[in-house]
Tab-separated table of C-alpha atoms in Angstrom:
chain	number	residue	atom	x	y	z
A	89	MET	CA	20.883	0.371	-55.987
A	90	GLN	CA	20.254	3.296	-53.733
A	91	ALA	CA	21.798	2.246	-50.365
A	92	ARG	CA	18.057	1.737	-47.346
A	93	ARG	CA	18.795	5.314	-45.342
A	94	GLN	CA	18.536	3.701	-41.410
A	95	THR	CA	17.378	5.861	-38.591
A	96	THR	CA	17.869	5.230	-35.477
A	97	ARG	CA	16.049	6.317	-31.657
A	98	CYS	CA	18.528	8.480	-29.076
A	99	ALA	CA	17.287	7.523	-26.156
A	100	ALA	CA	17.506	10.014	-23.765
A	101	SER	CA	20.398	9.879	-20.282
A	102	ILE	CA	18.773	10.410	-17.243
A	103	GLN	CA	21.036	11.748	-14.093
A	104	PHE	CA	19.509	9.379	-11.070
A	105	ALA	CA	20.913	8.542	-7.129
A	106	LYS	CA	20.675	5.896	-5.490
A	107	TYR	CA	19.121	5.341	-1.799
A	108	GLN	CA	17.855	2.884	0.939
A	109	GLY	CA	16.208	3.699	3.809
A	110	LEU	CA	16.715	0.239	6.114
A	111	GLY	CA	17.338	-1.682	3.396
A	112	ASN	CA	13.560	-0.130	1.249
A	113	ASP	CA	15.673	1.261	-1.614
A	114	PHE	CA	15.292	3.720	-4.173
A	115	ILE	CA	16.292	5.210	-7.513
A	116	LEU	CA	15.848	9.746	-7.056
A	117	VAL	CA	15.639	11.885	-9.680
A	118	ASP	CA	15.916	15.407	-9.895
A	119	ASN	CA	12.418	16.574	-11.888
A	120	ARG	CA	12.489	20.776	-10.582
A	121	HIS	CA	12.252	21.635	-13.752
A	122	GLN	CA	9.051	20.355	-14.821
A	123	GLU	CA	5.955	19.490	-13.591
A	124	GLU	CA	5.493	16.086	-16.030
A	125	PRO	CA	8.364	13.294	-13.994
A	126	VAL	CA	10.916	12.755	-16.915
A	127	ILE	CA	11.012	8.678	-16.606
A	128	THR	CA	7.444	6.602	-16.997
A	129	PRO	CA	6.067	4.239	-14.684
A	130	GLU	CA	6.779	1.484	-17.834
A	131	GLN	CA	10.334	2.823	-17.747
A	132	ALA	CA	10.523	2.405	-13.928
A	133	ILE	CA	9.480	-0.578	-14.258
A	134	LYS	CA	12.812	-1.811	-15.722
A	135	LEU	CA	15.390	0.725	-13.964
A	136	CYS	CA	14.321	-1.363	-10.255
A	137	ASP	CA	14.404	-4.504	-12.349
A	138	ARG	CA	17.380	-6.115	-10.149
A	139	ASN	CA	19.360	-8.427	-12.784
A	140	PHE	CA	18.555	-5.203	-16.261
A	141	GLY	CA	17.678	-2.490	-14.186
A	142	ILE	CA	19.333	-0.747	-11.333
A	143	GLY	CA	17.218	-1.888	-9.001
A	144	GLY	CA	14.777	-1.009	-6.289
A	145	ASP	CA	11.266	-1.247	-5.014
A	146	GLY	CA	10.270	2.356	-6.316
A	147	VAL	CA	11.059	5.574	-8.884
A	148	ILE	CA	10.941	9.030	-6.494
A	149	PHE	CA	11.126	12.416	-8.145
A	150	ALA	CA	11.279	15.931	-6.589
A	151	LEU	CA	9.489	18.084	-8.230
A	152	PRO	CA	8.532	21.226	-8.426
A	153	ALA	CA	7.186	23.567	-5.420
A	154	THR	CA	3.304	24.012	-4.958
A	155	ASP	CA	0.955	25.554	-2.737
A	156	GLY	CA	4.006	26.506	-0.879
A	157	THR	CA	5.623	23.432	-0.358
A	158	ASP	CA	9.796	23.387	-0.854
A	159	TYR	CA	8.824	21.179	-3.590
A	160	ALA	CA	6.994	17.665	-4.555
A	161	MET	CA	7.031	14.143	-4.374
A	162	ARG	CA	5.848	11.536	-6.257
A	163	ILE	CA	6.851	7.299	-6.943
A	164	PHE	CA	6.215	4.226	-9.772
A	165	ASN	CA	6.412	1.384	-7.598
A	166	SER	CA	8.653	-1.761	-9.264
A	167	ASP	CA	5.545	-2.644	-10.785
A	168	GLY	CA	4.723	0.598	-12.332
A	169	SER	CA	1.643	1.582	-10.626
A	170	GLU	CA	1.263	4.719	-8.017
A	171	PRO	CA	1.168	5.108	-4.776
A	172	GLU	CA	0.152	8.157	-2.550
A	173	MET	CA	2.979	8.255	-0.496
A	174	CYS	CA	6.122	6.211	1.121
A	175	GLY	CA	7.519	6.991	4.636
A	176	ASN	CA	11.070	4.973	3.839
A	177	GLY	CA	10.668	6.713	0.237
A	178	ILE	CA	10.643	10.505	2.266
A	179	ARG	CA	12.945	9.898	4.166
A	180	CYS	CA	15.170	9.495	1.649
A	181	LEU	CA	14.104	12.075	-1.128
A	182	ALA	CA	14.895	14.726	1.408
A	183	ARG	CA	18.243	13.350	2.504
A	184	PHE	CA	18.481	13.010	-2.008
A	185	VAL	CA	17.204	16.778	-2.559
A	186	ALA	CA	19.427	18.158	0.372
A	187	ASP	CA	23.037	16.762	-0.773
A	188	VAL	CA	21.664	17.967	-4.705
A	189	ASP	CA	21.792	21.643	-2.542
A	190	GLY	CA	24.136	21.371	-0.302
A	191	SER	CA	22.131	22.510	2.293
A	192	GLN	CA	22.418	22.417	5.955
A	193	PRO	CA	20.365	19.441	7.635
A	194	LYS	CA	16.484	21.313	8.601
A	195	GLN	CA	12.513	20.683	8.171
A	196	TYR	CA	11.246	20.320	4.658
A	197	LYS	CA	7.294	21.388	3.541
A	198	VAL	CA	7.005	18.339	0.992
A	199	HIS	CA	3.165	18.200	-1.403
A	200	THR	CA	2.167	14.574	-2.330
A	201	LEU	CA	-0.671	13.036	-3.459
A	202	ALA	CA	-1.674	12.205	0.225
A	203	GLY	CA	-1.044	15.635	1.166
A	204	LEU	CA	1.661	17.970	2.818
A	205	ILE	CA	4.369	15.655	4.668
A	206	GLN	CA	7.522	17.920	6.104
A	207	PRO	CA	10.304	15.679	6.743
A	208	ASN	CA	13.010	16.848	9.154
A	209	LEU	CA	17.144	16.253	8.640
A	210	LEU	CA	18.487	15.827	12.049
A	211	ALA	CA	22.067	16.760	13.072
A	212	ASP	CA	23.124	12.818	13.201
A	213	GLY	CA	21.694	12.165	10.044
A	214	GLN	CA	18.893	10.726	10.957
A	215	VAL	CA	14.889	11.840	9.649
A	216	CYS	CA	12.730	13.122	11.464
A	217	VAL	CA	9.115	12.685	9.643
A	218	ASP	CA	6.057	14.052	10.790
A	219	MET	CA	3.624	11.826	9.225
A	220	GLY	CA	0.418	13.517	10.098
A	221	GLU	CA	-2.655	12.409	10.994
A	222	PRO	CA	-4.295	8.839	10.802
A	223	ILE	CA	-7.590	8.041	9.134
A	224	LEU	CA	-9.205	5.627	10.529
A	225	LYS	CA	-12.734	5.686	8.899
A	226	ALA	CA	-13.651	2.853	6.821
A	227	ALA	CA	-15.047	4.329	3.336
A	228	ASP	CA	-11.898	7.055	3.716
A	229	VAL	CA	-8.402	3.918	4.156
A	230	PRO	CA	-10.387	2.035	2.396
A	231	THR	CA	-12.217	-1.155	3.325
A	232	THR	CA	-15.284	-2.597	3.302
A	233	LEU	CA	-14.268	-4.464	6.287
A	234	GLN	CA	-17.971	-3.957	8.916
A	235	PRO	CA	-16.437	-1.187	11.090
A	236	THR	CA	-16.162	-2.030	14.972
A	237	GLN	CA	-15.372	0.880	17.037
A	238	GLY	CA	-18.014	3.561	15.535
A	239	GLU	CA	-16.671	3.635	12.017
A	240	SER	CA	-13.161	1.933	12.799
A	241	VAL	CA	-11.800	-1.597	12.134
A	242	VAL	CA	-11.079	-3.055	14.209
A	243	GLN	CA	-9.678	-6.889	15.227
A	244	GLN	CA	-12.407	-7.240	12.396
A	245	GLY	CA	-11.802	-10.613	11.588
A	246	LEU	CA	-10.650	-11.051	7.660
A	247	GLU	CA	-10.763	-14.818	6.086
A	248	VAL	CA	-7.722	-15.563	4.100
A	249	ASP	CA	-5.781	-19.140	3.354
A	250	GLY	CA	-8.773	-20.975	5.156
A	251	ARG	CA	-8.300	-19.354	7.915
A	252	THR	CA	-9.322	-16.135	10.234
A	253	TRP	CA	-6.896	-12.842	10.982
A	254	LEU	CA	-7.607	-10.052	12.965
A	255	MET	CA	-7.765	-6.968	11.492
A	256	THR	CA	-7.105	-3.697	12.467
A	257	CYS	CA	-7.455	-1.296	9.524
A	258	VAL	CA	-5.633	1.936	9.459
A	259	SER	CA	-4.628	4.501	6.043
A	260	MET	CA	-1.513	7.227	6.238
A	261	GLY	CA	-2.508	8.660	3.174
A	262	ASN	CA	-2.340	5.175	1.204
A	263	PRO	CA	-4.025	1.604	3.313
A	264	HIS	CA	-2.405	-0.416	4.973
A	265	ALA	CA	-3.827	-3.387	7.122
A	266	ILE	CA	-2.371	-4.889	10.095
A	267	THR	CA	-3.077	-8.134	11.575
A	268	PHE	CA	-1.357	-9.539	14.632
A	269	GLY	CA	-2.683	-12.953	15.411
A	270	LEU	CA	-5.505	-15.049	14.353
A	271	ALA	CA	-8.880	-15.171	16.043
A	272	ASP	CA	-8.237	-18.632	17.625
A	273	GLY	CA	-5.853	-16.725	19.615
A	274	THR	CA	-2.539	-17.284	17.819
A	275	PRO	CA	-0.193	-14.936	17.444
A	276	ILE	CA	1.964	-12.959	14.715
A	277	LYS	CA	5.711	-15.302	14.623
A	278	VAL	CA	6.823	-13.545	11.665
A	279	ASP	CA	10.045	-15.433	10.679
A	280	GLU	CA	7.106	-18.679	10.284
A	281	LEU	CA	5.416	-16.488	7.659
A	282	ASP	CA	5.445	-17.641	3.954
A	283	LEU	CA	4.506	-14.045	3.052
A	284	PRO	CA	5.383	-14.442	-0.482
A	285	ARG	CA	2.136	-16.843	-1.289
A	286	ILE	CA	-0.566	-15.551	1.771
A	287	GLY	CA	0.810	-11.401	0.782
A	288	PRO	CA	-1.117	-10.818	-2.628
A	289	MET	CA	-4.704	-12.353	-0.799
A	290	PHE	CA	-4.297	-10.000	1.442
A	291	GLU	CA	-3.374	-7.496	-0.720
A	292	HIS	CA	-5.437	-8.195	-3.593
A	293	ASN	CA	-8.724	-9.062	-1.371
A	294	PRO	CA	-11.357	-7.325	-2.952
A	295	VAL	CA	-12.415	-5.574	0.587
A	296	PHE	CA	-9.771	-4.243	-0.140
A	297	PRO	CA	-11.595	-1.874	-3.060
A	298	ALA	CA	-7.618	0.378	-3.687
A	299	ARG	CA	-5.625	-2.947	-3.170
A	300	THR	CA	-4.145	-2.930	1.010
A	301	ASN	CA	-0.551	-2.884	2.360
A	302	THR	CA	-0.332	-5.431	4.259
A	303	GLU	CA	2.413	-5.783	8.147
A	304	PHE	CA	2.128	-9.261	10.143
A	305	VAL	CA	3.125	-7.855	13.861
A	306	GLU	CA	4.730	-9.395	16.525
A	307	VAL	CA	4.537	-7.977	20.118
A	308	LEU	CA	7.751	-8.248	22.032
A	309	SER	CA	6.936	-5.449	24.381
A	310	PRO	CA	4.536	-2.569	24.686
A	311	SER	CA	7.375	-0.293	23.218
A	312	HIS	CA	9.019	-3.651	20.897
A	313	VAL	CA	7.299	-5.261	17.764
A	314	ARG	CA	8.569	-7.115	15.023
A	315	MET	CA	7.197	-6.013	11.120
A	316	HIS	CA	7.107	-7.785	8.252
A	317	VAL	CA	5.590	-6.102	5.194
A	318	TRP	CA	4.154	-7.017	1.928
A	319	GLU	CA	3.952	-4.116	-0.247
A	320	ARG	CA	0.743	-2.646	-2.194
A	321	GLY	CA	2.373	-3.073	-5.977
A	322	ALA	CA	6.075	-4.004	-4.888
A	323	GLY	CA	5.503	-7.238	-2.716
A	324	ARG	CA	7.625	-8.325	0.297
A	325	THR	CA	10.237	-5.168	1.057
A	326	LEU	CA	13.149	-4.797	4.247
A	327	ALA	CA	10.546	-1.744	5.233
A	328	CYS	CA	7.552	0.036	4.978
A	329	GLY	CA	7.811	3.977	7.171
A	330	THR	CA	3.865	4.047	6.866
A	331	GLY	CA	3.226	0.016	7.492
A	332	ALA	CA	6.127	1.067	10.452
A	333	CYS	CA	3.444	4.151	11.411
A	334	ALA	CA	0.130	2.857	10.402
A	335	THR	CA	1.114	-0.201	13.262
A	336	VAL	CA	2.149	1.565	16.091
A	337	VAL	CA	-1.407	3.007	15.858
A	338	ALA	CA	-3.177	-0.360	15.232
A	339	GLY	CA	-1.027	-1.273	18.560
A	340	VAL	CA	-2.057	1.350	20.575
A	341	LEU	CA	-6.139	0.954	19.071
A	342	GLU	CA	-5.992	-3.167	20.305
A	343	GLY	CA	-4.054	-1.777	23.488
A	344	LYS	CA	-0.928	-4.055	22.660
A	345	THR	CA	1.538	-0.860	22.117
A	346	GLU	CA	2.228	2.112	23.469
A	347	ARG	CA	1.870	5.279	21.874
A	348	SER	CA	6.139	5.227	21.114
A	349	CYS	CA	7.085	2.003	19.756
A	350	GLN	CA	10.306	0.458	17.685
A	351	VAL	CA	9.606	-0.609	15.255
A	352	ASP	CA	11.822	-4.026	14.018
A	353	LEU	CA	12.093	-4.397	10.170
A	354	PRO	CA	13.459	-6.895	8.328
A	355	GLY	CA	16.166	-3.975	7.271
A	356	GLY	CA	16.617	-2.679	10.844
A	357	PRO	CA	14.287	-0.388	12.953
A	358	LEU	CA	12.157	2.737	12.763
A	359	HIS	CA	11.325	5.003	16.313
A	360	ILE	CA	7.657	5.623	15.514
A	361	GLU	CA	5.590	8.174	18.249
A	362	TRP	CA	1.583	8.704	18.013
A	363	ARG	CA	1.466	11.724	19.510
A	364	GLU	CA	-1.652	12.130	21.632
A	365	ALA	CA	-1.511	16.321	22.210
A	366	ASP	CA	-1.245	16.586	18.683
A	367	ASN	CA	-2.998	12.790	17.043
A	368	ARG	CA	0.326	13.337	14.412
A	369	ILE	CA	2.854	10.669	13.937
A	370	TYR	CA	6.233	10.895	13.605
A	371	MET	CA	8.556	9.474	12.095
A	372	THR	CA	12.282	8.786	12.590
A	373	GLY	CA	14.376	7.165	11.118
A	374	PRO	CA	18.215	6.437	8.632
A	375	ALA	CA	18.413	7.392	4.837
A	376	GLU	CA	21.312	6.867	2.841
A	377	LEU	CA	23.373	7.257	-0.832
A	378	VAL	CA	23.942	4.468	-1.740
A	379	PHE	CA	24.977	4.944	-5.560
A	380	SER	CA	25.094	8.056	-8.532
A	381	GLY	CA	24.734	7.304	-12.439
A	382	SER	CA	23.441	8.453	-16.205
A	383	VAL	CA	20.913	5.827	-17.269
A	384	SER	CA	20.198	6.163	-20.467
A	385	VAL	CA	15.845	5.307	-20.758
């Protein structure tokens, strides 16, 4: 009797490094040798699992340069979806590429699905990112909420969980809905929020056709706020860079914050400046290596 031949499939080994920016953690892959990511969205879900994988809020790829940039960026969220950009993620990516290449502190030009983003590695280890100009036109955020200031949605009511929340909508290349409080005048107290319960009600609300990131903001002073975030595709995270930028834009539009503001997130603070001179937003914060290794996929 002839023995049955068994065939085995060899798993591919991928080199990675895990970085975090204020606890928002990512699996980084140097993918500059080819245009398509070496990991699929389905594999990214498994790798991001904190019990059975590496653990992370997403997988970020450094891709070949395009359109005169230094390199390109793509990201798969922990649920396998692909966002346009990630503020904490791009700080981690810039640090990762500099570490891989052995580069001195410098500014990079990075192509993203949200356009050109320019992170600048500073001598003190922080990363300052030119995040570009905010998008305020409701149709481009996108949201179907009725505009209240020209074409912008500022302090528009939205009923969620039996309460009317005042929402301001901003895109940083990805959609954000920011609330400082309820229509009855009750301000946000971030420590009192049941974020896992109400977060998905905002993310999947029909008024946000591309879903949305949602920021809940408690004002401490015009130059200092606390913010908790429910991220589209990732859920509750310790930090969100684009969300911090959108928060300050919303704060200025609502007359609650100054253009230069510290945003305290569960993972730590980010400094955000919305410069009046050029309408661009600059985000400064840390990005640190956690560990590196290889994984079979």
